[in-house]
Amino acid sequence: MREEKRVFLNCTMVDVTADCALRHGIDVFTEGDRIVRIAPTGGDTDGYELYDASGLFVMPGLVNAHAHLFGTGMPSKVISGGGAQKLVLKLVRSALGLKVLKMLVSSACKQELNSGVTTLRGLGDFRFSDILVRDRIRKGRGAAAGLDLVVSGPAITAPGGHGDGTFALTASKPEEFAALVEQNVSNGADLIKICITGGVTDSKKKGEPGEVKMTEEQVKAACDRAHALGKRVAAHIQSPLGVSIAAKCGVDTIEHGASFGEEEAALLKARGGAVVATYTPAYPYYKLPAEVTKLDDVRIYNSGVVLDGMTAAVKDAYAHGITVAMGTDASCPFSTQYGMWREVIYFAKLGGFGTKAALKAATLGGATALGLQDETGSLEVGKRADMIFLKDDPVSRPETLREPLTVVAGGRVIARPKVKRNKKIERVLDGLMEGL
Ligand SMILES: [Zn+2]
């Protein structure tokens, strides 16, 4: 591959390693997929292709640390079970289904990339479609070339647990969990996703998102085998008891989360663990009228439980110096593949953590949660050239993240990236955001 040499001239850089300080008049030099120099503007640019970025703000590409790639975010009755769900699952499992899945996943990756996400962690998709698409992208092919995709393959759950019968593989005995971990890894999974507690979309009673569905032995078996194979474990958890089991039994990243104590914090910290907030689906579920969300009372109530839990988890993580990241949980109803900017604002306002903390969690925090802190997450020499160029200052106007003017991913430049938005969903979500 020819090493393209480029310089992005005279931009204002958002330094996420220094409390989002703004550094004006900066030139960013890239060679191939790397940042090779960051210097005050006006220096020698000989041999570099020039990109005038005067008046623009540059920050690291976003890290969507929790997404699924099969869906568009359109609300649907399918997720609540019943005949419609059976029909869709039948299609998904057919020969044609795999083709459709690969198309959906590829399209999702393109939308994510064009909306500024340069690193994405997929935590549960059907039939290894995420792995197939990842391999294509890694060869530099397709519209999502440049996106760093880190994927788990199908999630692993217990009978009656979150994803049982739908997006997850189900095991009972500890050795069956270990075998599924091995199967996913031999199919190319970058990490393992397990579901320790129940979830909102498949909950049938109030409080169920937090109900523990996996035993300590099952969690430990999955974590031990994953770690033996050199893979990290992400776990869906929505209650304090769930976090406690996860911390004790070896989980690396707490997805969604709930409050936790000293002991859990110490265990998570010792293994470089992280908490990953996902406000994007929970907030609309909780706030929008039931006619719009098509959710019943139980699921609406449970969304409130989940929202409070994740804010508590992030607070506890900050209090103990544990890494905090964020993800959109894209594919869930009302979570589109171009909504990372909303997650940043939800985290800042709904969680109350402020925009600077949100921008850090959406970049360096995400990279650290994925073990990629030396590769991406901040604009530093030697790291991947993952950058987004913005019209406004994202610290004072985070809405500017909605439309990045240029995305650079692994050195690939996407000028004027196009995102196909669903106008109906956007209108509903914009209305919600006005009330924040
Ligand atoms: Zn998820």
Coordinates of C-alpha atoms and ligand atoms in Angstrom, one line a residue:
M1 CA 0.0 0.0 0.0
R2 CA 1.3 3.5 -0.9
E3 CA 1.8 5.6 2.2
E4 CA -0.2 8.7 1.6
K5 CA 1.3 11.8 3.2
R6 CA -1.2 14.4 4.3
V7 CA -1.3 17.5 6.4
F8 CA -4.4 19.0 7.9
L9 CA -3.6 22.7 8.3
N10 CA -4.4 25.3 10.9
C11 CA -7.1 23.5 12.9
T12 CA -8.2 23.9 16.5
M13 CA -7.5 20.6 18.2
V14 CA -9.6 19.2 21.1
D15 CA -7.1 17.5 23.4
V16 CA -9.0 14.8 25.2
T17 CA -5.9 13.9 27.2
A18 CA -6.0 17.3 28.9
D19 CA -9.6 18.0 29.9
C20 CA -10.6 18.8 26.3
A21 CA -8.4 21.9 26.2
L22 CA -8.5 23.6 22.8
R23 CA -5.2 24.1 21.0
H24 CA -5.5 26.6 18.2
G25 CA -3.4 26.9 15.0
I26 CA -2.3 23.2 14.8
D27 CA -1.2 21.2 11.8
V28 CA -1.7 17.4 12.0
F29 CA 0.5 15.3 9.7
T30 CA -0.4 11.8 8.7
E31 CA 1.5 9.1 6.8
G32 CA -0.5 6.0 5.8
D33 CA -2.7 5.1 8.7
R34 CA -0.7 7.0 11.4
I35 CA -0.4 10.4 12.9
V36 CA 3.3 11.3 12.5
R37 CA 3.5 14.9 13.7
I38 CA 1.4 17.5 15.5
A39 CA 2.9 21.0 15.3
P40 CA 2.0 24.7 15.4
T41 CA 0.9 25.8 11.9
G42 CA 3.4 27.5 9.6
G43 CA 6.1 24.7 9.6
D44 CA 7.6 22.8 6.7
T45 CA 4.9 20.8 4.8
D46 CA 7.1 19.7 1.8
G47 CA 6.0 16.4 0.4
Y48 CA 2.6 16.4 2.1
E49 CA -0.7 16.7 0.4
L50 CA -2.4 19.8 1.9
Y51 CA -5.8 19.9 3.4
D52 CA -6.9 23.4 4.6
A53 CA -8.8 23.0 7.9
S54 CA -8.7 26.6 8.9
G55 CA -11.6 27.5 11.2
L56 CA -12.4 23.8 11.8
F57 CA -12.2 21.8 15.1
V58 CA -10.5 18.4 15.0
M59 CA -10.9 15.7 17.6
P60 CA -10.3 11.9 17.8
G61 CA -12.8 9.7 15.9
L62 CA -15.6 8.4 18.2
V63 CA -15.5 5.0 19.8
N64 CA -18.9 3.4 19.9
A65 CA -18.1 0.8 22.5
H66 CA -21.4 -1.0 22.5
A67 CA -23.5 -1.6 19.4
H68 CA -25.3 -4.3 17.4
L69 CA -25.1 -4.1 13.6
F70 CA -28.2 -6.0 12.3
G71 CA -30.8 -3.2 12.9
T72 CA -31.7 0.3 11.9
G73 CA -33.2 1.5 15.1
M74 CA -36.7 1.5 13.7
P75 CA -39.2 0.7 16.6
S76 CA -40.9 -2.6 16.0
K77 CA -43.2 -5.1 17.7
V78 CA -40.8 -7.8 16.6
I79 CA -38.5 -7.3 19.6
S80 CA -41.4 -8.1 22.0
G81 CA -41.7 -11.6 20.8
G82 CA -44.8 -13.3 19.3
G83 CA -45.6 -14.3 15.7
A84 CA -43.8 -11.4 14.0
Q85 CA -40.5 -12.2 15.9
K86 CA -40.8 -15.9 14.9
L87 CA -41.1 -15.0 11.3
V88 CA -38.1 -12.7 11.3
L89 CA -36.0 -15.3 13.2
K90 CA -36.9 -17.9 10.6
L91 CA -35.7 -15.6 7.8
V92 CA -32.5 -14.8 9.7
R93 CA -31.7 -18.5 10.0
S94 CA -32.3 -19.2 6.3
A95 CA -29.7 -19.2 3.5
L96 CA -31.0 -15.9 2.2
G97 CA -30.9 -14.6 5.8
L98 CA -27.1 -14.6 5.9
K99 CA -26.9 -12.5 2.8
V100 CA -29.5 -10.1 4.2
L101 CA -27.6 -9.9 7.5
K102 CA -24.3 -9.2 5.8
M103 CA -25.9 -6.4 3.8
L104 CA -27.5 -4.9 7.0
V105 CA -24.2 -5.1 8.9
S106 CA -22.2 -3.6 6.1
S107 CA -24.7 -0.7 5.8
A108 CA -24.6 -0.1 9.5
C109 CA -20.8 0.1 9.4
K110 CA -20.9 2.6 6.7
Q111 CA -23.4 4.8 8.5
E112 CA -21.4 4.6 11.8
L113 CA -18.2 5.5 10.0
N114 CA -19.8 8.4 8.1
S115 CA -21.3 9.7 11.3
G116 CA -17.8 9.9 12.9
V117 CA -17.4 6.5 14.6
T118 CA -13.9 5.3 13.7
T119 CA -13.8 2.4 16.2
L120 CA -16.8 0.3 16.9
R121 CA -17.3 -2.7 19.2
G122 CA -20.1 -5.0 18.2
L123 CA -21.5 -7.0 21.1
G124 CA -23.9 -9.5 19.6
D125 CA -24.9 -10.1 16.0
F126 CA -26.4 -13.1 14.2
R127 CA -24.6 -15.9 12.5
F128 CA -21.1 -14.4 12.7
S129 CA -22.2 -11.7 10.2
D130 CA -20.2 -9.2 12.2
I131 CA -17.0 -11.3 11.8
L132 CA -17.5 -11.8 8.1
V133 CA -18.0 -8.0 7.5
R134 CA -15.1 -7.2 9.8
D135 CA -12.8 -9.4 7.8
R136 CA -13.8 -7.6 4.6
I137 CA -13.3 -4.2 6.1
R138 CA -9.8 -5.2 7.4
K139 CA -8.9 -6.0 3.8
G140 CA -9.7 -2.4 3.0
R141 CA -12.9 -3.3 1.1
G142 CA -16.3 -1.7 1.0
A143 CA -17.7 1.7 2.0
A144 CA -16.7 1.2 5.6
A145 CA -13.0 0.7 4.9
G146 CA -11.0 2.4 7.7
L147 CA -13.5 1.6 10.4
D148 CA -11.8 -0.4 13.2
L149 CA -14.4 -3.1 14.0
V150 CA -14.0 -5.2 17.1
V151 CA -16.7 -7.9 17.4
S152 CA -17.9 -10.6 19.7
G153 CA -20.0 -12.7 17.3
P154 CA -23.2 -14.0 19.0
A155 CA -23.7 -13.2 22.7
I156 CA -23.8 -16.1 25.1
T157 CA -26.6 -16.4 27.6
A158 CA -28.4 -18.9 30.0
P159 CA -31.8 -20.4 29.5
G160 CA -34.4 -17.6 30.0
G161 CA -31.6 -15.0 29.9
H162 CA -31.3 -11.9 27.8
G163 CA -31.1 -12.9 24.1
D164 CA -32.1 -16.5 24.7
G165 CA -33.8 -17.7 21.5
T166 CA -33.0 -14.5 19.6
F167 CA -29.5 -12.9 19.3
A168 CA -27.6 -15.1 21.8
L169 CA -26.4 -18.7 22.0
T170 CA -27.6 -20.5 25.0
A171 CA -25.7 -22.8 27.4
S172 CA -26.5 -24.4 30.8
K173 CA -23.5 -26.2 32.3
P174 CA -20.3 -24.3 33.0
E175 CA -18.5 -26.5 30.5
E176 CA -21.1 -25.6 27.8
F177 CA -20.3 -21.9 28.4
A178 CA -16.6 -22.7 28.0
A179 CA -17.3 -24.6 24.8
L180 CA -19.3 -21.7 23.3
V181 CA -16.6 -19.3 24.1
E182 CA -14.1 -21.5 22.3
Q183 CA -16.5 -21.8 19.3
N184 CA -16.9 -18.0 19.0
V185 CA -13.1 -17.5 19.3
S186 CA -12.3 -20.2 16.7
N187 CA -14.8 -18.4 14.4
G188 CA -12.8 -15.2 14.8
A189 CA -14.4 -13.3 17.7
D190 CA -12.2 -10.5 19.1
L191 CA -13.9 -10.8 22.5
I192 CA -16.7 -12.6 24.3
K193 CA -20.1 -11.1 25.2
I194 CA -22.2 -12.8 27.9
C195 CA -25.6 -11.7 29.4
I196 CA -25.5 -12.1 33.2
T197 CA -28.9 -10.4 34.0
G198 CA -32.1 -10.0 32.1
G199 CA -32.7 -7.2 29.7
V200 CA -35.4 -4.6 28.9
T201 CA -36.6 -5.8 25.5
D202 CA -37.3 -9.4 26.6
S203 CA -38.4 -8.6 30.2
K204 CA -41.8 -9.9 31.3
K205 CA -42.0 -8.5 34.8
K206 CA -41.2 -5.2 36.6
G207 CA -37.6 -5.2 37.8
E208 CA -36.5 -8.1 35.6
P209 CA -33.7 -6.3 33.7
G210 CA -31.7 -6.8 36.9
E211 CA -32.7 -10.4 37.6
V212 CA -29.6 -12.5 37.6
K213 CA -29.8 -15.3 35.0
M214 CA -26.3 -16.7 35.0
T215 CA -24.7 -18.5 38.0
E216 CA -21.2 -17.6 39.3
E217 CA -20.0 -20.9 38.0
Q218 CA -21.3 -20.2 34.5
V219 CA -19.8 -16.7 34.5
K220 CA -16.4 -17.9 35.8
A221 CA -16.3 -20.8 33.2
A222 CA -16.9 -18.3 30.4
C223 CA -14.4 -15.8 31.7
D224 CA -11.7 -18.3 32.5
R225 CA -11.8 -19.9 29.0
A226 CA -11.9 -16.5 27.3
H227 CA -8.9 -15.2 29.2
A228 CA -7.0 -18.5 28.5
L229 CA -7.6 -17.7 24.8
G230 CA -6.4 -14.1 25.3
K231 CA -9.8 -12.5 24.9
R232 CA -11.7 -10.0 27.1
V233 CA -15.2 -10.5 28.3
A234 CA -18.0 -7.9 28.1
A235 CA -21.1 -8.6 30.2
H236 CA -24.7 -7.3 29.9
I237 CA -25.6 -6.4 33.5
Q238 CA -28.4 -4.3 35.0
S239 CA -28.3 -4.9 38.7
P240 CA -25.8 -4.5 41.7
L241 CA -25.9 -8.3 42.3
G242 CA -25.0 -8.8 38.6
V243 CA -22.0 -6.4 38.8
S244 CA -20.9 -8.2 42.0
I245 CA -20.8 -11.6 40.2
A246 CA -19.1 -10.1 37.2
A247 CA -16.4 -8.4 39.2
K248 CA -15.8 -11.6 41.2
C249 CA -15.8 -14.0 38.3
G250 CA -13.6 -12.2 35.8
V251 CA -15.7 -9.9 33.6
D252 CA -13.6 -7.1 32.0
T253 CA -16.3 -4.6 30.9
I254 CA -19.7 -3.9 32.6
E255 CA -22.2 -3.1 29.9
H256 CA -25.1 -0.7 31.0
G257 CA -24.3 -1.3 34.7
A258 CA -25.6 -0.7 38.2
S259 CA -24.1 0.7 41.4
F260 CA -21.2 -1.2 43.0
G261 CA -19.0 -1.1 46.1
E262 CA -15.4 -1.0 47.1
E263 CA -14.7 -4.7 46.7
E264 CA -16.1 -4.8 43.1
A265 CA -14.2 -1.6 42.2
A266 CA -10.9 -3.0 43.4
L267 CA -11.4 -6.2 41.4
L268 CA -12.4 -4.4 38.2
K269 CA -9.6 -1.9 38.5
A270 CA -7.0 -4.6 39.1
R271 CA -7.8 -6.2 35.7
G272 CA -8.2 -2.9 33.8
G273 CA -12.0 -3.1 33.7
A274 CA -14.4 -0.5 32.5
V275 CA -18.0 0.6 32.7
V276 CA -19.9 1.2 29.4
A277 CA -23.0 3.5 29.5
T278 CA -25.7 3.2 26.9
Y279 CA -28.3 5.9 27.4
T280 CA -29.5 6.0 23.8
P281 CA -32.2 3.3 23.9
A282 CA -33.2 3.5 27.5
Y283 CA -34.1 7.2 27.6
P284 CA -36.6 7.1 24.7
Y285 CA -38.1 3.9 26.0
Y286 CA -38.7 5.6 29.3
K287 CA -39.7 9.0 28.2
L288 CA -41.7 8.6 25.0
P289 CA -45.5 7.7 25.1
A290 CA -46.2 4.0 24.8
E291 CA -48.1 4.6 21.4
V292 CA -44.8 5.7 20.0
T293 CA -42.4 3.2 21.5
K294 CA -44.9 0.3 21.2
L295 CA -43.6 -0.9 24.6
D296 CA -45.8 -2.2 27.5
D297 CA -45.8 -0.9 31.1
V298 CA -43.3 -3.5 32.2
R299 CA -40.7 -2.5 29.7
I300 CA -41.2 1.2 30.3
Y301 CA -40.8 0.7 34.0
N302 CA -37.7 -1.4 33.5
S303 CA -36.1 1.2 31.2
G304 CA -36.2 3.6 34.2
V305 CA -34.4 1.0 36.4
V306 CA -31.7 0.7 33.7
L307 CA -31.3 4.4 33.3
D308 CA -30.7 5.0 37.1
G309 CA -28.4 1.9 37.2
M310 CA -26.1 3.2 34.5
T311 CA -25.8 6.6 36.0
A312 CA -24.9 5.0 39.3
A313 CA -22.4 2.7 37.7
V314 CA -20.6 5.7 35.9
K315 CA -20.5 7.6 39.2
D316 CA -19.0 4.7 41.0
A317 CA -16.5 4.1 38.2
Y318 CA -15.3 7.8 38.4
A319 CA -15.1 7.6 42.2
H320 CA -12.7 4.7 41.9
G321 CA -10.7 5.7 38.9
I322 CA -12.2 3.0 36.6
T323 CA -12.4 3.6 32.9
V324 CA -15.7 4.9 31.6
A325 CA -16.8 4.4 28.0
M326 CA -20.1 4.8 26.1
G327 CA -22.0 3.1 23.3
T328 CA -25.3 3.5 21.6
D329 CA -26.6 -0.1 21.7
A330 CA -27.5 0.6 18.1
S331 CA -30.1 -1.7 16.5
C332 CA -32.3 -1.4 19.6
P333 CA -35.5 0.6 18.9
F334 CA -34.7 4.3 18.6
S335 CA -31.0 3.7 18.5
T336 CA -29.9 4.3 14.9
Q337 CA -26.5 3.6 13.4
Y338 CA -25.7 7.3 13.2
G339 CA -26.6 8.4 16.8
M340 CA -23.4 8.4 18.7
W341 CA -23.7 12.2 19.0
R342 CA -26.9 11.7 20.9
E343 CA -25.2 9.3 23.4
V344 CA -22.6 12.0 24.0
I345 CA -25.3 14.5 24.9
Y346 CA -27.3 12.1 26.9
F347 CA -24.2 11.2 28.9
A348 CA -23.4 14.9 29.5
K349 CA -26.9 16.0 30.4
L350 CA -29.0 13.1 31.5
G351 CA -26.1 11.5 33.4
G352 CA -25.0 15.0 34.5
F353 CA -21.4 14.3 33.8
G354 CA -20.8 17.3 31.5
T355 CA -19.6 17.6 28.0
K356 CA -15.9 17.3 28.6
A357 CA -16.3 14.0 30.5
A358 CA -18.6 12.8 27.7
L359 CA -16.1 13.6 24.9
K360 CA -13.4 11.8 26.8
A361 CA -15.6 8.7 27.4
A362 CA -16.6 8.7 23.8
T363 CA -12.9 8.7 22.6
L364 CA -10.1 7.8 25.0
G365 CA -12.4 6.1 27.4
G366 CA -13.8 3.8 24.7
A367 CA -10.3 3.1 23.3
T368 CA -9.1 2.1 26.8
A369 CA -12.2 -0.1 27.5
L370 CA -11.3 -2.0 24.3
G371 CA -7.6 -2.3 25.2
L372 CA -6.8 0.0 22.2
Q373 CA -5.5 3.0 24.2
D374 CA -2.1 2.9 22.4
E375 CA -3.8 2.8 19.0
T376 CA -6.5 5.3 19.0
G377 CA -8.8 7.5 21.3
S378 CA -6.6 10.7 21.2
L379 CA -4.7 12.7 18.7
E380 CA -1.1 11.7 19.5
V381 CA 1.9 10.9 17.4
G382 CA 2.1 7.2 16.6
K383 CA -1.6 6.6 17.0
R384 CA -3.9 5.7 14.1
A385 CA -5.1 8.7 12.1
D386 CA -8.7 8.5 13.4
M387 CA -10.1 12.1 13.4
I388 CA -13.2 14.0 12.8
F389 CA -13.3 17.6 11.6
L390 CA -16.2 19.7 13.0
K391 CA -17.7 23.1 12.2
D392 CA -18.0 24.1 15.8
D393 CA -16.3 23.6 19.1
P394 CA -17.7 20.3 20.4
V395 CA -17.1 21.3 24.1
S396 CA -19.5 24.2 23.9
R397 CA -21.7 22.9 21.1
P398 CA -21.7 19.1 21.1
E399 CA -24.6 19.1 18.6
T400 CA -21.9 19.8 16.0
L401 CA -21.0 16.1 16.3
R402 CA -24.2 15.3 14.4
E403 CA -22.6 16.2 11.1
P404 CA -18.8 15.9 10.9
L405 CA -17.5 17.7 7.8
T406 CA -14.7 15.2 7.2
V407 CA -14.0 11.8 8.8
V408 CA -10.5 10.3 8.7
A409 CA -10.4 6.6 9.7
G410 CA -7.1 4.8 9.7
G411 CA -5.8 7.4 7.3
R412 CA -8.7 7.1 4.9
V413 CA -10.2 10.5 4.2
I414 CA -14.0 10.7 3.8
A415 CA -14.8 14.3 2.8
R416 CA -18.5 15.4 3.3
P417 CA -19.6 12.0 4.6
K418 CA -23.2 11.1 3.9
V419 CA -25.6 9.6 6.4
K420 CA -29.1 8.4 5.4
R421 CA -31.3 9.5 8.3
N422 CA -34.8 8.3 9.1
K423 CA -36.7 11.6 9.3
K424 CA -39.5 10.2 11.5
I425 CA -37.2 8.8 14.2
E426 CA -35.0 11.9 14.1
R427 CA -38.0 14.2 14.6
V428 CA -39.1 12.2 17.7
L429 CA -35.6 12.1 19.1
D430 CA -35.0 15.8 18.5
G431 CA -38.1 16.6 20.4
L432 CA -36.9 14.5 23.3
M433 CA -33.6 16.2 23.3
E434 CA -35.2 19.7 23.5
G435 CA -36.5 18.7 26.9
L436 CA -33.1 17.9 28.3
Ligands
ZN1 ZN -26.5 -4.5 23.6

